[in-house]
Coordinates of C-alpha atoms and ligand atoms in Angstrom, one line a residue:
M17 CA 25.7 33.7 65.2
N18 CA 24.1 30.3 65.8
Q19 CA 22.0 30.2 62.7
P20 CA 22.7 27.0 60.6
I21 CA 24.7 27.2 57.4
Y22 CA 24.6 24.5 54.8
R23 CA 27.3 22.3 53.5
L24 CA 27.2 22.1 49.7
Y25 CA 30.5 20.3 49.3
P26 CA 31.7 17.7 50.0
P27 CA 28.5 15.7 50.0
P28 CA 26.3 14.9 51.7
Y29 CA 24.4 18.2 51.9
D30 CA 23.9 19.0 55.6
S31 CA 23.3 21.9 58.0
E32 CA 26.1 22.9 60.5
N33 CA 26.7 25.6 63.0
L34 CA 28.8 28.5 61.9
C35 CA 30.8 28.6 65.2
G36 CA 33.5 26.0 65.2
L37 CA 33.3 25.4 61.4
Y38 CA 36.9 26.3 60.7
L39 CA 38.3 25.4 64.1
R40 CA 37.6 21.8 63.3
L41 CA 40.2 22.0 60.4
K42 CA 43.1 22.0 63.0
L43 CA 45.3 24.0 60.6
H44 CA 47.9 24.3 63.3
E45 CA 48.6 20.6 63.0
Q46 CA 49.0 20.6 59.2
G47 CA 52.5 22.1 58.8
T48 CA 55.8 20.4 59.2
P49 CA 59.2 21.8 60.3
D50 CA 60.2 22.0 56.6
Q51 CA 56.9 23.2 55.2
P52 CA 54.9 25.5 57.4
F53 CA 51.2 25.6 56.5
V54 CA 50.5 29.0 54.9
Y55 CA 46.9 30.1 54.5
A56 CA 45.0 33.2 53.5
N57 CA 41.5 34.4 53.6
F58 CA 39.8 36.9 51.3
L59 CA 36.3 38.4 51.0
S60 CA 35.0 39.2 47.6
S61 CA 31.8 40.1 45.8
L62 CA 30.3 38.0 43.0
D63 CA 32.0 40.2 40.5
G64 CA 35.4 39.6 42.1
R65 CA 36.0 42.9 44.0
I66 CA 37.9 42.8 47.2
A67 CA 38.1 46.6 47.5
L68 CA 37.0 49.6 45.6
E69 CA 39.1 52.7 44.9
N70 CA 38.1 56.3 45.7
R71 CA 38.6 59.2 43.2
S72 CA 42.2 59.5 44.2
G73 CA 42.9 55.8 43.5
I74 CA 43.1 54.9 47.2
P75 CA 41.6 51.5 47.9
Y76 CA 39.0 50.9 50.6
L77 CA 37.0 47.9 51.9
P78 CA 33.3 48.5 51.2
K79 CA 31.2 47.9 54.3
S80 CA 28.7 45.8 52.4
L81 CA 31.4 43.1 51.9
T82 CA 32.0 42.5 55.6
T83 CA 29.5 40.5 57.8
P84 CA 29.7 39.2 61.4
H85 CA 29.6 35.6 60.1
D86 CA 32.6 36.1 57.9
F87 CA 34.4 37.9 60.7
R88 CA 33.8 35.0 63.0
L89 CA 35.4 32.6 60.5
F90 CA 38.3 35.1 60.0
L91 CA 38.9 34.9 63.8
E92 CA 38.7 31.1 63.8
L93 CA 41.4 31.1 61.2
E94 CA 43.5 33.5 63.3
A95 CA 43.1 31.3 66.4
Q96 CA 44.9 28.5 64.6
S97 CA 48.1 30.4 63.7
D98 CA 51.6 30.4 65.2
C99 CA 52.1 33.7 63.5
L100 CA 50.1 36.3 61.6
I101 CA 51.7 37.9 58.6
T102 CA 50.5 41.5 58.2
H103 CA 52.0 44.5 56.4
G104 CA 53.1 48.1 56.7
G105 CA 49.9 49.4 55.0
Y106 CA 47.7 47.8 57.7
L107 CA 49.8 49.3 60.5
R108 CA 49.6 52.7 58.9
S109 CA 45.8 52.4 58.7
L110 CA 45.6 51.1 62.3
G111 CA 47.8 54.0 63.5
A112 CA 45.5 56.5 61.6
G113 CA 42.4 54.9 63.2
K114 CA 41.0 53.8 59.9
L115 CA 41.0 50.1 60.7
G116 CA 40.3 48.1 63.9
N117 CA 43.0 46.0 65.7
I118 CA 43.0 42.4 64.6
L119 CA 46.4 41.5 65.9
Q120 CA 45.3 39.8 69.2
I121 CA 43.0 36.8 69.6
G122 CA 40.0 36.7 71.9
Q123 CA 39.9 40.3 73.0
R124 CA 36.1 40.7 72.5
E125 CA 33.4 39.0 74.5
E126 CA 32.1 37.1 71.4
S127 CA 35.6 35.8 70.6
A128 CA 36.9 35.0 74.1
D129 CA 36.3 31.3 73.5
L130 CA 39.1 31.4 70.9
L131 CA 41.7 32.3 73.4
A132 CA 40.7 29.4 75.6
W133 CA 40.6 27.1 72.5
R134 CA 44.2 28.1 71.6
I135 CA 45.5 27.3 75.1
Q136 CA 43.7 24.0 75.1
Q137 CA 45.3 23.1 71.8
G138 CA 48.8 23.9 73.2
L139 CA 49.3 27.0 71.2
K140 CA 50.7 30.2 72.8
P141 CA 48.0 32.6 74.0
Q142 CA 48.9 35.0 71.2
P143 CA 50.5 34.4 67.8
A144 CA 53.8 36.1 66.7
I145 CA 53.4 39.1 64.4
I146 CA 55.3 39.4 61.1
I147 CA 55.2 42.8 59.4
A148 CA 56.1 42.8 55.7
S149 CA 57.2 46.2 54.5
A150 CA 59.4 47.6 51.8
S151 CA 59.1 51.2 52.9
L152 CA 59.5 50.5 56.7
D153 CA 57.3 53.6 57.2
F154 CA 54.6 52.6 59.8
T155 CA 53.9 53.0 63.5
M156 CA 54.0 50.0 65.8
P157 CA 50.9 49.5 67.9
D158 CA 51.5 49.2 71.6
S159 CA 49.2 46.2 71.8
I160 CA 51.9 43.9 70.4
R161 CA 54.3 44.5 73.3
E162 CA 51.4 44.7 75.8
H163 CA 50.5 41.1 74.9
G164 CA 54.1 39.8 74.9
Q165 CA 53.9 38.9 71.2
T166 CA 57.1 38.1 69.3
C167 CA 57.3 40.6 66.5
L168 CA 59.5 40.5 63.4
I169 CA 59.8 43.1 60.6
A170 CA 60.4 41.5 57.2
T171 CA 61.8 43.5 54.3
G172 CA 64.1 43.2 51.3
Q173 CA 67.9 43.4 51.2
N174 CA 67.7 46.8 49.5
A175 CA 65.5 48.4 52.1
D176 CA 66.7 51.8 53.4
P177 CA 69.6 50.9 55.9
A178 CA 68.8 53.9 58.1
K179 CA 65.3 52.8 58.6
V180 CA 66.4 49.2 59.3
E181 CA 68.8 50.5 61.9
W182 CA 66.1 52.7 63.4
W183 CA 63.7 49.8 64.0
R184 CA 66.6 47.7 65.4
Q185 CA 67.3 50.5 67.9
Q186 CA 63.7 50.4 68.9
G187 CA 64.3 46.7 69.9
Y188 CA 62.6 45.1 66.9
E189 CA 64.2 42.3 64.9
V190 CA 64.4 43.1 61.2
I191 CA 64.9 40.2 58.8
F192 CA 65.8 40.3 55.1
A193 CA 63.6 38.0 53.1
G194 CA 64.0 39.2 49.5
K195 CA 66.8 40.3 47.1
D196 CA 65.4 43.8 46.3
R197 CA 63.1 45.9 48.5
W198 CA 60.3 43.5 48.5
V199 CA 59.7 40.4 50.6
E200 CA 59.6 37.2 48.7
G201 CA 57.3 34.4 49.8
G202 CA 59.9 31.6 49.7
A203 CA 62.5 33.4 51.6
L204 CA 60.0 34.6 54.3
V205 CA 58.5 31.1 54.8
D206 CA 62.0 29.6 55.1
A207 CA 63.0 32.2 57.7
L208 CA 59.8 31.5 59.7
A209 CA 60.2 27.7 59.4
E210 CA 63.6 28.0 61.1
R211 CA 61.9 29.5 64.1
G212 CA 59.7 26.4 64.4
W213 CA 56.5 28.2 63.4
R214 CA 54.2 25.8 61.4
S215 CA 51.0 27.6 60.8
L216 CA 51.3 31.0 59.1
Y217 CA 48.1 33.1 58.5
L218 CA 48.4 35.7 55.9
I219 CA 46.3 38.6 56.9
A220 CA 48.0 40.9 54.4
G221 CA 46.7 42.1 51.1
P222 CA 46.8 40.8 47.5
D223 CA 50.6 41.6 47.0
M224 CA 51.7 39.2 49.8
L225 CA 49.2 36.5 48.5
D226 CA 50.9 36.9 45.1
A227 CA 54.4 36.6 46.7
M228 CA 53.4 33.3 48.4
L229 CA 51.5 31.8 45.4
R230 CA 54.2 32.6 42.9
D231 CA 56.8 30.9 45.1
G232 CA 54.6 27.9 45.6
K233 CA 54.2 28.5 49.4
L234 CA 50.5 28.9 49.7
S235 CA 48.8 25.8 51.1
R236 CA 45.1 26.9 51.5
L237 CA 43.0 29.8 50.3
F238 CA 39.7 30.6 52.1
Q239 CA 37.4 32.8 50.2
T240 CA 34.0 34.3 51.3
I241 CA 32.0 35.3 48.3
T242 CA 29.1 37.5 49.1
H243 CA 26.1 37.4 46.8
Q244 CA 26.2 40.9 45.4
L245 CA 27.4 42.5 42.2
M246 CA 29.4 45.4 43.4
G247 CA 30.3 47.2 40.2
G248 CA 32.5 50.3 40.6
Q249 CA 34.9 51.1 37.8
A250 CA 38.1 51.2 39.9
F251 CA 38.6 48.2 42.1
R252 CA 41.0 45.6 43.4
T253 CA 41.0 41.8 43.1
V254 CA 43.0 39.1 44.8
S255 CA 45.4 38.8 41.9
P256 CA 47.2 42.0 41.1
G257 CA 50.0 40.7 38.9
P258 CA 50.7 38.9 35.6
E259 CA 48.8 35.7 34.6
Y260 CA 49.3 32.8 37.0
G261 CA 48.7 29.9 34.6
P262 CA 48.6 26.5 36.3
L263 CA 49.9 28.1 39.5
G264 CA 46.4 29.7 39.9
H265 CA 44.5 26.4 39.6
L266 CA 43.0 25.5 42.9
K267 CA 41.1 22.5 44.2
L268 CA 37.8 23.0 46.1
R269 CA 37.9 21.4 49.5
S270 CA 34.7 22.7 51.0
L271 CA 31.8 25.0 50.2
Y272 CA 29.2 26.3 52.7
Y273 CA 26.1 28.4 52.0
D274 CA 25.1 31.0 54.5
P275 CA 21.6 32.2 53.4
S276 CA 21.2 34.9 56.0
S277 CA 23.8 37.6 55.5
P278 CA 24.6 40.2 54.2
N279 CA 21.2 41.8 54.2
D280 CA 19.4 38.4 53.8
T281 CA 21.0 37.8 50.4
G282 CA 23.7 35.2 51.2
Q283 CA 27.3 34.2 50.9
W284 CA 29.5 31.2 50.2
F285 CA 32.4 30.2 52.4
A286 CA 34.8 28.4 50.1
Q287 CA 38.1 26.6 50.9
F288 CA 40.6 25.8 48.2
G289 CA 43.7 23.6 48.5
I290 CA 46.9 24.1 46.6
N291 CA 48.8 20.8 46.1
N292 CA 47.0 19.4 49.2
Ligands
NAP27 N1 38.4 41.9 50.8 C1 39.4 41.4 51.4 O1 39.4 40.2 51.9 C2 40.7 42.2 51.5 C3 41.8 41.6 52.1 C4 43.0 42.4 52.1 C5 43.0 43.6 51.7 N2 41.8 44.2 51.1 C6 41.8 45.5 50.6 O2 42.5 45.5 49.4 C7 43.1 46.8 49.3 C8 44.6 46.6 49.0 O3 45.2 45.7 50.0 P1 46.3 46.1 51.1 O4 46.5 47.6 51.0 O5 45.9 45.5 52.3 O6 47.5 45.3 50.6 P2 48.6 45.4 49.4 O7 48.1 46.5 48.4 O8 48.7 44.0 48.8 O9 49.9 45.9 50.1 C9 50.0 47.0 50.9 C10 51.3 47.1 51.6 O10 51.8 45.9 52.1 C11 53.2 45.9 52.0 N3 53.6 44.8 51.1 C12 52.8 44.0 50.4 N4 53.6 43.1 49.7 C13 54.8 43.3 50.1 C14 56.0 42.6 49.9 N5 56.1 41.6 49.0 N6 57.2 43.0 50.5 C15 57.1 44.1 51.3 N7 56.0 44.7 51.6 C16 54.9 44.3 51.1 C17 53.7 47.2 51.5 O11 53.9 48.0 52.6 P3 54.9 49.3 52.6 O12 54.2 50.4 51.9 O13 55.1 49.5 54.1 O14 56.2 48.9 51.9 C18 52.4 47.6 50.7 O15 52.3 49.0 50.6 C19 42.9 47.6 50.6 O16 41.8 48.4 50.3 C20 42.4 46.5 51.5 O17 41.5 47.0 52.5 C21 40.7 43.5 51.1

């Protein structure tokens, strides 16, 4: 984990340690009461895949995309959040044991420093959890209550009222942040801003990224690009919807080269600003 990585942009070219690279950004200090700082992180291949689909059209994250170095930076981004925005699909996968739990900070030996860092920065030990879901069909992991995390379920006005009521009876707050069944980026960010949360980390998939970008709410996009052509005829990318036009034009803020992984090929850690 302590191998150097290389800064390609901004100049000058230099070597830096991976650990601490994103903590130094202090993203939790970038938001204001009116405009929380919303950031997302994606991992893609050189040919733009973030997931492949199996024969039934079900997407999955290929193992060769993920690396310990990228995961460390993912955790550093999590450590700077007032709240994590996830979705019903992740909780279904978590409940089925298909994905690991990423809802709490510093629970592994190699990331324990991040919990101490949060406390030193004046952040709560654990971020709040926001679950975006149109279906409201998912199971809630015990870990959220065990760690005393505030947890909100966000859905649209036309969500099934019986399911909304069911979650409320379980003691969860359900907020409406969209006119139909879907959560809209603007309505969600406004609702979270009212609670005083200023750094919102989107750990959801491409649909929530789309919702934020189209409503002009995304502040920063982190993208790790591994140096592999993945191929695969059925795949997912970060942009599932219609053309973005100028909304999709991003400004590079930093670019680092990690020559060592995956499999001694390499990857870039890129950071893009949107209107900042
Ligand atoms: N490489 C990467 O960095 C990366 C990152 C993220 C995901 N992925 C992969 O990409 C594939 C697709 O991503 P995904 O399944 O995570 O996400 P997704 O397809 O964008 O969304 C999945 C679920 O999120 C909820 N959702 C999304 N947008 C919503 C909105 N506006 N309002 C309400 N609910 C909303 C819905 O849950 P309900 O069904 O409960 O309504 C939806 O079924 C997966 O294979 C995933 O592993 C890769």
